Each structure stands twice: as C-alpha cells, then as structure tokens.
Amino acid sequence: MTVRRSDKGTLVLEGVCLAEDAEALLQLLHTAPNAAVDWAQCRQLHTAVLQVIVASGIVPVGPCADPWVAEWVAPTLAQKAALGPK
C-alpha cells in the first residue's frame, strides 16, 4: 500500500501514489486530522492525492521524492503555510 499510518501515527506516502490512493489518504486524515504527512518516499504523486493534501491545509514533512512536486508544489505549500490563514 502506498498510503499508510506509521507506528508513530505519521501518514506515510510511499512509491507511486495513484489516484485511488487519494481516497485512502482522505480516510486516514478524517481519523487523524492532526497527523503529519510524510512524502519523502513518494516517487510519483498523482494530482488527486495532491488535491487532498492541498485541501487539508497540511504541509507534508520532508522533501518529496517526486521531482516535479518537490520543485513546483512543495515551495508553494510551505509559503502558503508561512502566511497563515486568511
């Protein structure tokens, strides 16, 4: 499974996260809304999963292993979080 909860409660995205993984991530976020999301092992992230992350307002932990996400999306998420809620 590419979306799982670690023993420490962190939601971990691993390998290739497909569109179907968006539902799994959403369900995990509903059960643990304050959990950290670690995407350091995610080599490819489908935009459906990314939409769940953006909608949740969470800034994932670590650099994303997906080069496109690391370059174009992660900086924007971090910047948005630094600005705080509107």
mmCIF file of C-alpha atoms in Angstrom:
data_model
loop_
_atom_site.group_PDB
_atom_site.id
_atom_site.type_symbol
_atom_site.label_atom_id
_atom_site.label_comp_id
_atom_site.label_asym_id
_atom_site.label_seq_id
_atom_site.Cartn_x
_atom_site.Cartn_y
_atom_site.Cartn_z
ATOM 1 C CA MET A 1 0.000 0.000 0.000
ATOM 2 C CA THR A 2 1.346 3.417 -0.858
ATOM 3 C CA VAL A 3 -0.571 5.293 1.842
ATOM 4 C CA ARG A 4 -0.245 4.021 5.392
ATOM 5 C CA ARG A 5 -0.069 5.102 9.015
ATOM 6 C CA SER A 6 3.287 4.508 10.679
ATOM 7 C CA ASP A 7 3.668 3.135 14.201
ATOM 8 C CA LYS A 8 4.226 6.736 15.345
ATOM 9 C CA GLY A 9 0.981 7.946 13.733
ATOM 10 C CA THR A 10 2.527 9.714 10.758
ATOM 11 C CA LEU A 11 0.711 9.252 7.453
ATOM 12 C CA VAL A 12 3.311 7.983 5.007
ATOM 13 C CA LEU A 13 3.140 8.221 1.205
ATOM 14 C CA GLU A 14 5.457 5.727 -0.496
ATOM 15 C CA GLY A 15 6.419 4.721 -4.017
ATOM 16 C CA VAL A 16 3.935 5.618 -6.740
ATOM 17 C CA CYS A 17 0.757 7.148 -5.276
ATOM 18 C CA LEU A 18 -2.097 6.630 -7.740
ATOM 19 C CA ALA A 19 -5.460 8.387 -7.963
ATOM 20 C CA GLU A 20 -7.019 5.583 -5.915
ATOM 21 C CA ASP A 21 -4.718 6.486 -3.027
ATOM 22 C CA ALA A 22 -6.450 9.846 -2.633
ATOM 23 C CA GLU A 23 -9.444 8.137 -1.004
ATOM 24 C CA ALA A 24 -7.202 6.197 1.376
ATOM 25 C CA LEU A 25 -5.373 9.379 2.374
ATOM 26 C CA LEU A 26 -8.650 11.231 2.872
ATOM 27 C CA GLN A 27 -9.970 8.476 5.145
ATOM 28 C CA LEU A 28 -6.775 8.476 7.199
ATOM 29 C CA LEU A 29 -6.937 12.260 7.534
ATOM 30 C CA HIS A 30 -10.521 12.000 8.771
ATOM 31 C CA THR A 31 -9.453 9.591 11.511
ATOM 32 C CA ALA A 32 -6.319 11.580 12.383
ATOM 33 C CA PRO A 33 -6.786 15.202 11.223
ATOM 34 C CA ASN A 34 -3.663 16.456 13.021
ATOM 35 C CA ALA A 35 -1.341 13.721 11.783
ATOM 36 C CA ALA A 36 1.819 14.663 9.956
ATOM 37 C CA VAL A 37 2.085 13.564 6.334
ATOM 38 C CA ASP A 38 5.498 12.314 5.210
ATOM 39 C CA TRP A 39 6.024 12.234 1.444
ATOM 40 C CA ALA A 40 9.794 11.765 1.419
ATOM 41 C CA GLN A 41 9.434 8.237 -0.010
ATOM 42 C CA CYS A 42 6.821 9.174 -2.641
ATOM 43 C CA ARG A 43 8.491 8.870 -6.049
ATOM 44 C CA GLN A 44 5.382 9.847 -8.021
ATOM 45 C CA LEU A 45 2.321 11.688 -6.732
ATOM 46 C CA HIS A 46 -0.969 11.717 -8.635
ATOM 47 C CA THR A 47 -2.729 15.075 -8.676
ATOM 48 C CA ALA A 48 -5.762 13.563 -6.917
ATOM 49 C CA VAL A 49 -3.571 12.809 -3.890
ATOM 50 C CA LEU A 50 -2.054 16.258 -4.154
ATOM 51 C CA GLN A 51 -5.537 17.800 -4.115
ATOM 52 C CA VAL A 52 -6.315 16.021 -0.839
ATOM 53 C CA ILE A 53 -3.089 17.379 0.644
ATOM 54 C CA VAL A 54 -3.802 20.934 -0.542
ATOM 55 C CA ALA A 55 -7.421 20.826 0.661
ATOM 56 C CA SER A 56 -6.339 19.567 4.080
ATOM 57 C CA GLY A 57 -4.004 22.523 4.570
ATOM 58 C CA ILE A 58 -1.209 20.215 5.687
ATOM 59 C CA VAL A 59 2.384 20.888 4.712
ATOM 60 C CA PRO A 60 3.972 17.450 4.340
ATOM 61 C CA VAL A 61 7.196 16.572 6.126
ATOM 62 C CA GLY A 62 10.452 16.295 4.243
ATOM 63 C CA PRO A 63 11.280 16.851 0.623
ATOM 64 C CA CYS A 64 9.012 14.936 -1.734
ATOM 65 C CA ALA A 65 10.834 12.296 -3.778
ATOM 66 C CA ASP A 66 8.703 13.261 -6.808
ATOM 67 C CA PRO A 67 10.950 15.812 -8.544
ATOM 68 C CA TRP A 68 8.096 17.819 -10.084
ATOM 69 C CA VAL A 69 6.255 18.106 -6.776
ATOM 70 C CA ALA A 70 9.478 18.981 -4.943
ATOM 71 C CA GLU A 71 10.275 21.761 -7.394
ATOM 72 C CA TRP A 72 6.867 23.268 -8.140
ATOM 73 C CA VAL A 73 4.384 22.356 -5.407
ATOM 74 C CA ALA A 74 6.254 21.976 -2.125
ATOM 75 C CA PRO A 75 7.601 25.558 -2.078
ATOM 76 C CA THR A 76 4.110 26.928 -2.658
ATOM 77 C CA LEU A 77 2.631 24.823 0.157
ATOM 78 C CA ALA A 78 5.365 25.947 2.531
ATOM 79 C CA GLN A 79 4.921 29.584 1.553
ATOM 80 C CA LYS A 80 1.153 29.398 1.992
ATOM 81 C CA ALA A 81 1.588 27.840 5.442
ATOM 82 C CA ALA A 82 4.038 30.566 6.445
ATOM 83 C CA LEU A 83 1.497 33.236 5.556
ATOM 84 C CA GLY A 84 -1.107 31.604 7.786
ATOM 85 C CA PRO A 85 -4.889 31.562 7.395
ATOM 86 C CA LYS A 86 -6.604 34.455 5.701
#
